[in-house]
Amino acid sequence: MTERDDAGWDYRSVAPDWVSPDVDLRTDVAHSARVYDYVLGGKDNFPADRAAAGEFVKSLPNLSTSMRANRNFMVRTARVLAAKHGIRQFLDIGTGLPTAPNLHEVAQKVAPESRIVYVDNDPIVLVHARALLTSTPEGRTAYLDADLHNPEGILESEQLRETLDLSQPVAVSLIAIVHFIADDTVVQDLIDRIMRPLPAGSVLALSTTTADSAPEEVHAGEAAYKANGIPLIARDKSTVERFFHEMELLDPGVVLVHHWHPDDEAAALDDAHVYMYGGVARKP
Ligand SMILES: C[S@@+](CC[C@H](N)C(=O)[O-])C[C@H]1O[C@@H](n2cnc3c(N)ncnc32)[C@H](O)[C@@H]1O
């Protein structure tokens, strides 16, 4: 099968050396990273992703507004953590396809020496990882093809150890990823296994789907995602707050993502159009 996306890329011909020819890119089925890319207006998606996105939007008419609000939450958290909390190291798990601005561009604009490790388990994100490796000379970025379900493998990887100093605080971001894990206890265990080895002053920034703001739409959306082979779980506020249980939530706590340190664009959004909670907490 030719694996071409809208931009005319043949994935096999552009795949960097580090992508094994045995990796099956499965462009014939919808994938969360590519659906997200499509809804955000990107080009790295395939007919199956676009068909699925069309189904999701029938249930979730404000999906693109919500996804954009989520992406902008990532941008604001990175900026605030770099500018106001002095964070210089970032571990972004569930990075997604490169979308301007990427996290390292935000952090390095504030502090060029910032170091960022990106992690995703989608081979198509891996193919595009070069766009994430455009660090400033003073800083550094690395990409790791790995799974959130293996926190020890991430923390012990060569790429991470060569990039981050784990004796210094790290901001971990889990942005729009834990809603693909149905079991709350599994999510909690993974968060704890990532955060416990990190030093005091480390931070967790997390966003995840909720039905609190638009219950009918989001419950229908969950069913549409599942029907397309993508398990998606909406969570209420107290469940999301519990994920930060061993940490101190920074102001304003867990809120719909557009309420977290809003800029003008975020402040103008309607709550019913945003299906994501977000929060940032600091390890004492
Ligand atoms: C909806 S996208 C979010 C992208 C980005 N964090 C953002 O919010 O703009 C979710 C990403 O998480 C990745 N992902 C899902 N489950 C994962 C897992 N278990 N381990 C690593 N990455 C995962 C997907 O491949 C996808 O790129």
mmCIF file of C-alpha atoms and ligand atoms in Angstrom:
data_model
loop_
_atom_site.group_PDB
_atom_site.id
_atom_site.type_symbol
_atom_site.label_atom_id
_atom_site.label_comp_id
_atom_site.label_asym_id
_atom_site.label_seq_id
_atom_site.Cartn_x
_atom_site.Cartn_y
_atom_site.Cartn_z
ATOM 1 C CA MET A 1 0.000 0.000 0.000
ATOM 2 C CA THR A 2 1.253 3.507 -0.770
ATOM 3 C CA GLU A 3 1.205 5.474 2.427
ATOM 4 C CA ARG A 4 0.608 8.976 1.156
ATOM 5 C CA ASP A 5 -1.085 11.744 3.093
ATOM 6 C CA ASP A 6 -2.683 14.957 1.848
ATOM 7 C CA ALA A 7 0.677 16.609 1.434
ATOM 8 C CA GLY A 8 1.665 13.831 -0.958
ATOM 9 C CA TRP A 9 4.214 12.309 1.396
ATOM 10 C CA ASP A 10 4.993 8.686 0.763
ATOM 11 C CA TYR A 11 5.771 7.636 4.308
ATOM 12 C CA ARG A 12 8.087 4.803 3.387
ATOM 13 C CA SER A 13 10.272 7.026 1.237
ATOM 14 C CA VAL A 14 10.572 9.783 3.836
ATOM 15 C CA ALA A 15 10.836 7.563 6.907
ATOM 16 C CA PRO A 16 14.148 8.270 8.602
ATOM 17 C CA ASP A 17 16.631 5.463 9.197
ATOM 18 C CA TRP A 18 15.413 4.990 12.736
ATOM 19 C CA VAL A 19 11.966 3.773 11.526
ATOM 20 C CA SER A 20 12.200 0.022 11.005
ATOM 21 C CA PRO A 21 10.838 -1.170 7.651
ATOM 22 C CA ASP A 22 8.866 -3.714 9.692
ATOM 23 C CA VAL A 23 6.809 -1.028 11.414
ATOM 24 C CA ASP A 24 3.223 -1.131 10.200
ATOM 25 C CA LEU A 25 1.990 2.459 9.948
ATOM 26 C CA ARG A 26 -1.639 1.213 9.709
ATOM 27 C CA THR A 27 -2.819 4.149 7.669
ATOM 28 C CA ASP A 28 -5.978 2.168 6.870
ATOM 29 C CA VAL A 29 -7.428 2.679 10.366
ATOM 30 C CA ALA A 30 -8.121 5.897 12.255
ATOM 31 C CA HIS A 31 -5.452 6.922 14.727
ATOM 32 C CA SER A 32 -5.806 9.495 17.500
ATOM 33 C CA ALA A 33 -2.691 11.485 16.518
ATOM 34 C CA ARG A 34 -3.790 11.815 12.896
ATOM 35 C CA VAL A 35 -7.438 12.569 13.720
ATOM 36 C CA TYR A 36 -6.177 15.336 16.018
ATOM 37 C CA ASP A 37 -3.852 16.573 13.275
ATOM 38 C CA TYR A 38 -6.720 16.643 10.763
ATOM 39 C CA VAL A 39 -9.112 18.481 13.080
ATOM 40 C CA LEU A 40 -6.387 21.043 13.839
ATOM 41 C CA GLY A 41 -5.958 21.642 10.091
ATOM 42 C CA GLY A 42 -2.799 19.561 9.579
ATOM 43 C CA LYS A 43 -1.775 17.514 6.546
ATOM 44 C CA ASP A 44 -0.446 14.350 8.135
ATOM 45 C CA ASN A 45 -3.606 12.276 7.972
ATOM 46 C CA PHE A 46 -5.284 9.676 5.782
ATOM 47 C CA PRO A 47 -8.797 8.896 4.502
ATOM 48 C CA ALA A 48 -9.574 6.654 7.510
ATOM 49 C CA ASP A 49 -8.636 9.476 9.902
ATOM 50 C CA ARG A 50 -10.716 12.015 8.019
ATOM 51 C CA ALA A 51 -13.728 9.693 7.835
ATOM 52 C CA ALA A 52 -13.511 9.071 11.585
ATOM 53 C CA ALA A 53 -13.153 12.808 12.296
ATOM 54 C CA GLY A 54 -16.309 13.385 10.221
ATOM 55 C CA GLU A 55 -18.143 10.899 12.449
ATOM 56 C CA PHE A 56 -16.823 12.470 15.648
ATOM 57 C CA VAL A 57 -17.873 15.969 14.649
ATOM 58 C CA LYS A 58 -21.472 14.788 14.208
ATOM 59 C CA SER A 59 -21.541 14.077 17.966
ATOM 60 C CA LEU A 60 -19.021 16.719 18.987
ATOM 61 C CA PRO A 61 -19.833 19.814 16.914
ATOM 62 C CA ASN A 62 -17.244 21.882 18.765
ATOM 63 C CA LEU A 63 -14.442 19.335 18.509
ATOM 64 C CA SER A 64 -12.094 21.629 16.613
ATOM 65 C CA THR A 65 -12.665 24.478 19.114
ATOM 66 C CA SER A 66 -12.035 22.087 21.980
ATOM 67 C CA MET A 67 -8.904 20.567 20.415
ATOM 68 C CA ARG A 68 -7.519 24.011 19.634
ATOM 69 C CA ALA A 69 -8.256 25.105 23.229
ATOM 70 C CA ASN A 70 -6.373 22.023 24.423
ATOM 71 C CA ARG A 71 -3.376 22.746 22.214
ATOM 72 C CA ASN A 72 -3.337 26.335 23.436
ATOM 73 C CA PHE A 73 -3.466 25.068 27.039
ATOM 74 C CA MET A 74 -0.254 23.157 26.299
ATOM 75 C CA VAL A 75 1.310 26.336 24.939
ATOM 76 C CA ARG A 76 0.279 28.443 27.969
ATOM 77 C CA THR A 77 1.394 25.838 30.508
ATOM 78 C CA ALA A 78 4.833 25.590 28.872
ATOM 79 C CA ARG A 79 5.148 29.383 28.770
ATOM 80 C CA VAL A 80 4.022 29.900 32.377
ATOM 81 C CA LEU A 81 6.230 27.063 33.671
ATOM 82 C CA ALA A 82 9.271 28.434 31.848
ATOM 83 C CA ALA A 83 8.636 32.122 32.577
ATOM 84 C CA LYS A 84 7.204 32.061 36.105
ATOM 85 C CA HIS A 85 8.401 28.792 37.634
ATOM 86 C CA GLY A 86 11.908 28.631 36.182
ATOM 87 C CA ILE A 87 11.361 25.187 34.628
ATOM 88 C CA ARG A 88 14.077 24.350 32.115
ATOM 89 C CA GLN A 89 13.414 20.637 31.519
ATOM 90 C CA PHE A 90 10.300 19.157 29.913
ATOM 91 C CA LEU A 91 9.153 15.577 29.322
ATOM 92 C CA ASP A 92 6.186 15.569 26.955
ATOM 93 C CA ILE A 93 4.490 12.155 26.722
ATOM 94 C CA GLY A 94 1.900 11.779 23.939
ATOM 95 C CA THR A 95 3.429 14.578 21.870
ATOM 96 C CA GLY A 96 1.373 14.127 18.728
ATOM 97 C CA LEU A 97 2.352 15.248 15.263
ATOM 98 C CA PRO A 98 4.402 18.446 15.141
ATOM 99 C CA THR A 99 2.094 21.490 15.236
ATOM 100 C CA ALA A 100 3.392 25.033 15.462
ATOM 101 C CA PRO A 101 4.291 26.090 18.000
ATOM 102 C CA ASN A 102 5.731 22.906 19.459
ATOM 103 C CA LEU A 103 6.495 22.767 23.167
ATOM 104 C CA HIS A 104 10.240 23.302 22.747
ATOM 105 C CA GLU A 105 9.624 26.410 20.645
ATOM 106 C CA VAL A 106 7.480 27.884 23.426
ATOM 107 C CA ALA A 107 9.900 26.990 26.244
ATOM 108 C CA GLN A 108 13.042 27.972 24.345
ATOM 109 C CA LYS A 109 11.527 31.320 23.391
ATOM 110 C CA VAL A 110 11.441 32.063 27.132
ATOM 111 C CA ALA A 111 14.688 30.266 27.987
ATOM 112 C CA PRO A 112 16.824 29.111 25.025
ATOM 113 C CA GLU A 113 18.728 26.650 27.221
ATOM 114 C CA SER A 114 15.557 24.569 27.860
ATOM 115 C CA ARG A 115 15.784 20.824 27.253
ATOM 116 C CA ILE A 116 12.845 18.819 26.017
ATOM 117 C CA VAL A 117 12.229 15.093 25.555
ATOM 118 C CA TYR A 118 9.267 14.160 23.387
ATOM 119 C CA VAL A 119 7.648 10.717 23.664
ATOM 120 C CA ASP A 120 4.967 9.104 21.516
ATOM 121 C CA ASN A 121 4.114 5.551 20.498
ATOM 122 C CA ASP A 122 2.708 6.321 17.032
ATOM 123 C CA PRO A 123 5.116 5.436 14.196
ATOM 124 C CA ILE A 124 3.826 8.339 12.107
ATOM 125 C CA VAL A 125 4.783 10.771 14.845
ATOM 126 C CA LEU A 126 8.204 9.089 14.775
ATOM 127 C CA VAL A 127 8.449 9.664 11.024
ATOM 128 C CA HIS A 128 7.895 13.379 11.611
ATOM 129 C CA ALA A 129 10.049 13.616 14.720
ATOM 130 C CA ARG A 130 12.727 15.581 12.872
ATOM 131 C CA ALA A 131 10.469 18.648 13.106
ATOM 132 C CA LEU A 132 10.706 18.305 16.894
ATOM 133 C CA LEU A 133 14.496 18.194 16.904
ATOM 134 C CA THR A 134 15.007 21.819 15.937
ATOM 135 C CA SER A 135 16.465 22.934 19.243
ATOM 136 C CA THR A 136 18.247 26.176 19.891
ATOM 137 C CA PRO A 137 22.033 25.688 20.099
ATOM 138 C CA GLU A 138 21.903 26.448 23.839
ATOM 139 C CA GLY A 139 19.212 23.850 24.550
ATOM 140 C CA ARG A 140 18.441 20.356 23.393
ATOM 141 C CA THR A 141 15.512 18.250 22.192
ATOM 142 C CA ALA A 142 15.202 14.480 21.831
ATOM 143 C CA TYR A 143 12.525 12.127 20.621
ATOM 144 C CA LEU A 144 11.733 8.755 22.136
ATOM 145 C CA ASP A 145 9.514 6.152 20.487
ATOM 146 C CA ALA A 146 7.961 4.709 23.642
ATOM 147 C CA ASP A 147 4.733 3.993 25.460
ATOM 148 C CA LEU A 148 3.261 5.734 28.500
ATOM 149 C CA HIS A 149 2.582 2.259 29.891
ATOM 150 C CA ASN A 150 6.337 1.851 30.428
ATOM 151 C CA PRO A 151 7.381 4.826 32.628
ATOM 152 C CA GLU A 152 10.599 3.141 33.773
ATOM 153 C CA GLY A 153 11.618 2.541 30.156
ATOM 154 C CA ILE A 154 11.044 6.233 29.420
ATOM 155 C CA LEU A 155 12.911 7.505 32.494
ATOM 156 C CA GLU A 156 15.832 5.133 31.976
ATOM 157 C CA SER A 157 16.157 5.596 28.213
ATOM 158 C CA GLU A 158 19.425 6.778 26.730
ATOM 159 C CA GLN A 159 17.685 9.634 24.888
ATOM 160 C CA LEU A 160 16.204 10.948 28.122
ATOM 161 C CA ARG A 161 19.360 10.495 30.210
ATOM 162 C CA GLU A 162 21.444 12.305 27.594
ATOM 163 C CA THR A 163 18.992 15.208 27.500
ATOM 164 C CA LEU A 164 17.574 15.724 30.993
ATOM 165 C CA ASP A 165 19.282 15.927 34.374
ATOM 166 C CA LEU A 166 16.960 14.007 36.679
ATOM 167 C CA SER A 167 18.464 15.609 39.773
ATOM 168 C CA GLN A 168 16.799 18.862 38.633
ATOM 169 C CA PRO A 169 13.043 19.579 38.327
ATOM 170 C CA VAL A 170 11.239 18.331 35.239
ATOM 171 C CA ALA A 171 7.828 19.364 33.917
ATOM 172 C CA VAL A 172 6.004 16.271 32.703
ATOM 173 C CA SER A 173 3.163 16.881 30.298
ATOM 174 C CA LEU A 174 0.380 14.397 29.686
ATOM 175 C CA ILE A 175 -1.750 16.502 27.377
ATOM 176 C CA ALA A 176 -4.784 14.775 25.840
ATOM 177 C CA ILE A 177 -3.397 11.275 26.384
ATOM 178 C CA VAL A 178 -4.795 9.680 29.576
ATOM 179 C CA HIS A 179 -8.329 9.749 28.147
ATOM 180 C CA PHE A 180 -7.183 6.826 25.983
ATOM 181 C CA ILE A 181 -6.685 4.737 29.146
ATOM 182 C CA ALA A 182 -10.017 3.594 30.553
ATOM 183 C CA ASP A 183 -9.001 2.483 34.032
ATOM 184 C CA ASP A 184 -8.440 5.292 36.581
ATOM 185 C CA THR A 185 -6.188 3.094 38.715
ATOM 186 C CA VAL A 186 -3.940 2.370 35.724
ATOM 187 C CA VAL A 187 -3.667 6.106 34.955
ATOM 188 C CA GLN A 188 -2.867 6.838 38.618
ATOM 189 C CA ASP A 189 -0.226 4.119 38.736
ATOM 190 C CA LEU A 190 1.453 5.436 35.573
ATOM 191 C CA ILE A 191 1.451 9.031 36.864
ATOM 192 C CA ASP A 192 2.923 7.919 40.192
ATOM 193 C CA ARG A 193 5.633 5.861 38.506
ATOM 194 C CA ILE A 194 6.649 8.836 36.371
ATOM 195 C CA MET A 195 6.495 11.503 39.087
ATOM 196 C CA ARG A 196 7.897 9.636 42.129
ATOM 197 C CA PRO A 197 11.476 9.303 40.810
ATOM 198 C CA LEU A 198 11.587 13.019 39.893
ATOM 199 C CA PRO A 199 12.910 15.623 42.353
ATOM 200 C CA ALA A 200 10.867 18.118 44.395
ATOM 201 C CA GLY A 201 9.823 21.073 42.278
ATOM 202 C CA SER A 202 8.937 18.839 39.345
ATOM 203 C CA VAL A 203 5.586 19.522 37.787
ATOM 204 C CA LEU A 204 2.774 17.608 36.116
ATOM 205 C CA ALA A 205 0.648 19.330 33.449
ATOM 206 C CA LEU A 206 -2.297 17.181 32.428
ATOM 207 C CA SER A 207 -5.380 17.594 30.284
ATOM 208 C CA THR A 208 -8.088 15.051 29.570
ATOM 209 C CA THR A 209 -11.608 14.783 28.190
ATOM 210 C CA THR A 210 -14.645 15.561 30.313
ATOM 211 C CA ALA A 211 -18.373 15.351 29.722
ATOM 212 C CA ASP A 212 -19.106 17.900 32.486
ATOM 213 C CA SER A 213 -19.332 20.842 30.066
ATOM 214 C CA ALA A 214 -21.477 19.152 27.371
ATOM 215 C CA PRO A 215 -22.728 15.781 28.685
ATOM 216 C CA GLU A 216 -24.873 14.636 25.760
ATOM 217 C CA GLU A 217 -22.344 15.577 23.108
ATOM 218 C CA VAL A 218 -19.395 14.047 24.872
ATOM 219 C CA HIS A 219 -21.117 10.779 25.765
ATOM 220 C CA ALA A 220 -22.169 10.430 22.113
ATOM 221 C CA GLY A 221 -18.594 11.316 21.132
ATOM 222 C CA GLU A 222 -17.151 8.613 23.394
ATOM 223 C CA ALA A 223 -19.337 6.070 21.611
ATOM 224 C CA ALA A 224 -18.274 7.372 18.178
ATOM 225 C CA TYR A 225 -14.570 7.156 19.107
ATOM 226 C CA LYS A 226 -15.039 3.603 20.407
ATOM 227 C CA ALA A 227 -16.932 2.604 17.234
ATOM 228 C CA ASN A 228 -13.859 3.731 15.283
ATOM 229 C CA GLY A 229 -11.479 1.683 17.392
ATOM 230 C CA ILE A 230 -10.220 4.548 19.603
ATOM 231 C CA PRO A 231 -11.152 4.075 23.252
ATOM 232 C CA LEU A 232 -11.942 7.491 24.739
ATOM 233 C CA ILE A 233 -13.000 8.033 28.340
ATOM 234 C CA ALA A 234 -14.532 11.228 29.728
ATOM 235 C CA ARG A 235 -13.829 11.980 33.384
ATOM 236 C CA ASP A 236 -15.425 14.290 35.943
ATOM 237 C CA LYS A 237 -13.574 17.009 37.803
ATOM 238 C CA SER A 238 -12.974 15.155 41.061
ATOM 239 C CA THR A 239 -11.514 12.163 39.205
ATOM 240 C CA VAL A 240 -9.118 14.447 37.343
ATOM 241 C CA GLU A 241 -8.183 16.242 40.604
ATOM 242 C CA ARG A 242 -7.319 12.886 42.207
ATOM 243 C CA PHE A 243 -4.694 12.244 39.510
ATOM 244 C CA PHE A 244 -2.658 15.035 41.172
ATOM 245 C CA HIS A 245 -3.037 13.477 44.642
ATOM 246 C CA GLU A 246 0.581 13.637 45.827
ATOM 247 C CA MET A 247 1.132 17.150 44.448
ATOM 248 C CA GLU A 248 0.094 20.749 45.057
ATOM 249 C CA LEU A 249 -2.239 22.053 42.379
ATOM 250 C CA LEU A 250 -1.173 25.452 41.073
ATOM 251 C CA ASP A 251 -3.808 28.160 40.656
ATOM 252 C CA PRO A 252 -6.498 27.928 39.348
ATOM 253 C CA GLY A 253 -6.615 24.141 39.966
ATOM 254 C CA VAL A 254 -8.379 21.747 37.614
ATOM 255 C CA VAL A 255 -10.507 23.795 35.225
ATOM 256 C CA LEU A 256 -11.792 23.619 31.670
ATOM 257 C CA VAL A 257 -8.583 24.160 29.742
ATOM 258 C CA HIS A 258 -9.491 27.626 28.456
ATOM 259 C CA HIS A 259 -9.823 28.864 32.063
ATOM 260 C CA TRP A 260 -6.183 28.044 32.883
ATOM 261 C CA HIS A 261 -4.324 31.401 32.743
ATOM 262 C CA PRO A 262 -6.420 32.475 29.747
ATOM 263 C CA ASP A 263 -5.231 34.778 27.017
ATOM 264 C CA ASP A 264 -7.790 36.811 25.055
ATOM 265 C CA GLU A 265 -8.587 33.932 22.695
ATOM 266 C CA ALA A 266 -9.198 31.492 25.548
ATOM 267 C CA ALA A 267 -11.210 34.016 27.559
ATOM 268 C CA ALA A 268 -13.637 34.404 24.652
ATOM 269 C CA LEU A 269 -14.546 30.701 24.539
ATOM 270 C CA ASP A 270 -17.877 29.273 25.640
ATOM 271 C CA ASP A 271 -17.616 26.551 28.339
ATOM 272 C CA ALA A 272 -20.033 24.299 26.448
ATOM 273 C CA HIS A 273 -17.609 24.240 23.500
ATOM 274 C CA VAL A 274 -14.638 22.912 25.468
ATOM 275 C CA TYR A 275 -14.565 19.205 26.344
ATOM 276 C CA MET A 276 -11.276 19.134 28.246
ATOM 277 C CA TYR A 277 -10.157 19.647 31.842
ATOM 278 C CA GLY A 278 -6.608 20.676 32.562
ATOM 279 C CA GLY A 279 -4.463 21.318 35.591
ATOM 280 C CA VAL A 280 -0.865 21.783 36.648
ATOM 281 C CA ALA A 281 0.586 20.627 39.957
ATOM 282 C CA ARG A 282 3.976 20.811 41.660
ATOM 283 C CA LYS A 283 5.690 18.036 43.529
ATOM 284 C CA PRO A 284 6.502 19.273 47.063
HETATM 285 C C1 LIG B 1 -4.730 13.669 20.918
HETATM 286 S S1 LIG B 1 -2.996 13.568 20.647
HETATM 287 C C2 LIG B 1 -2.418 14.877 21.701
HETATM 288 C C3 LIG B 1 -1.147 15.525 21.184
HETATM 289 C C4 LIG B 1 -0.560 16.623 22.063
HETATM 290 N N1 LIG B 1 -0.227 16.137 23.392
HETATM 291 C C5 LIG B 1 -1.511 17.793 22.191
HETATM 292 O O1 LIG B 1 -2.331 17.778 23.114
HETATM 293 O O2 LIG B 1 -1.477 18.712 21.381
HETATM 294 C C6 LIG B 1 -2.585 12.131 21.638
HETATM 295 C C7 LIG B 1 -1.189 11.581 21.365
HETATM 296 O O3 LIG B 1 -0.891 10.598 22.361
HETATM 297 C C8 LIG B 1 -0.256 9.507 21.730
HETATM 298 N N2 LIG B 1 -0.477 8.329 22.568
HETATM 299 C C9 LIG B 1 -1.651 7.714 22.834
HETATM 300 N N3 LIG B 1 -1.463 6.691 23.681
HETATM 301 C C10 LIG B 1 -0.133 6.652 23.954
HETATM 302 C C11 LIG B 1 0.687 5.829 24.770
HETATM 303 N N4 LIG B 1 0.156 4.821 25.474
HETATM 304 N N5 LIG B 1 2.014 6.071 24.831
HETATM 305 C C12 LIG B 1 2.555 7.107 24.118
HETATM 306 N N6 LIG B 1 1.835 7.920 23.328
HETATM 307 C C13 LIG B 1 0.498 7.700 23.241
HETATM 308 C C14 LIG B 1 -0.910 9.409 20.372
HETATM 309 O O4 LIG B 1 -0.101 8.706 19.440
HETATM 310 C C15 LIG B 1 -1.070 10.869 20.018
HETATM 311 O O5 LIG B 1 0.049 11.354 19.335
#
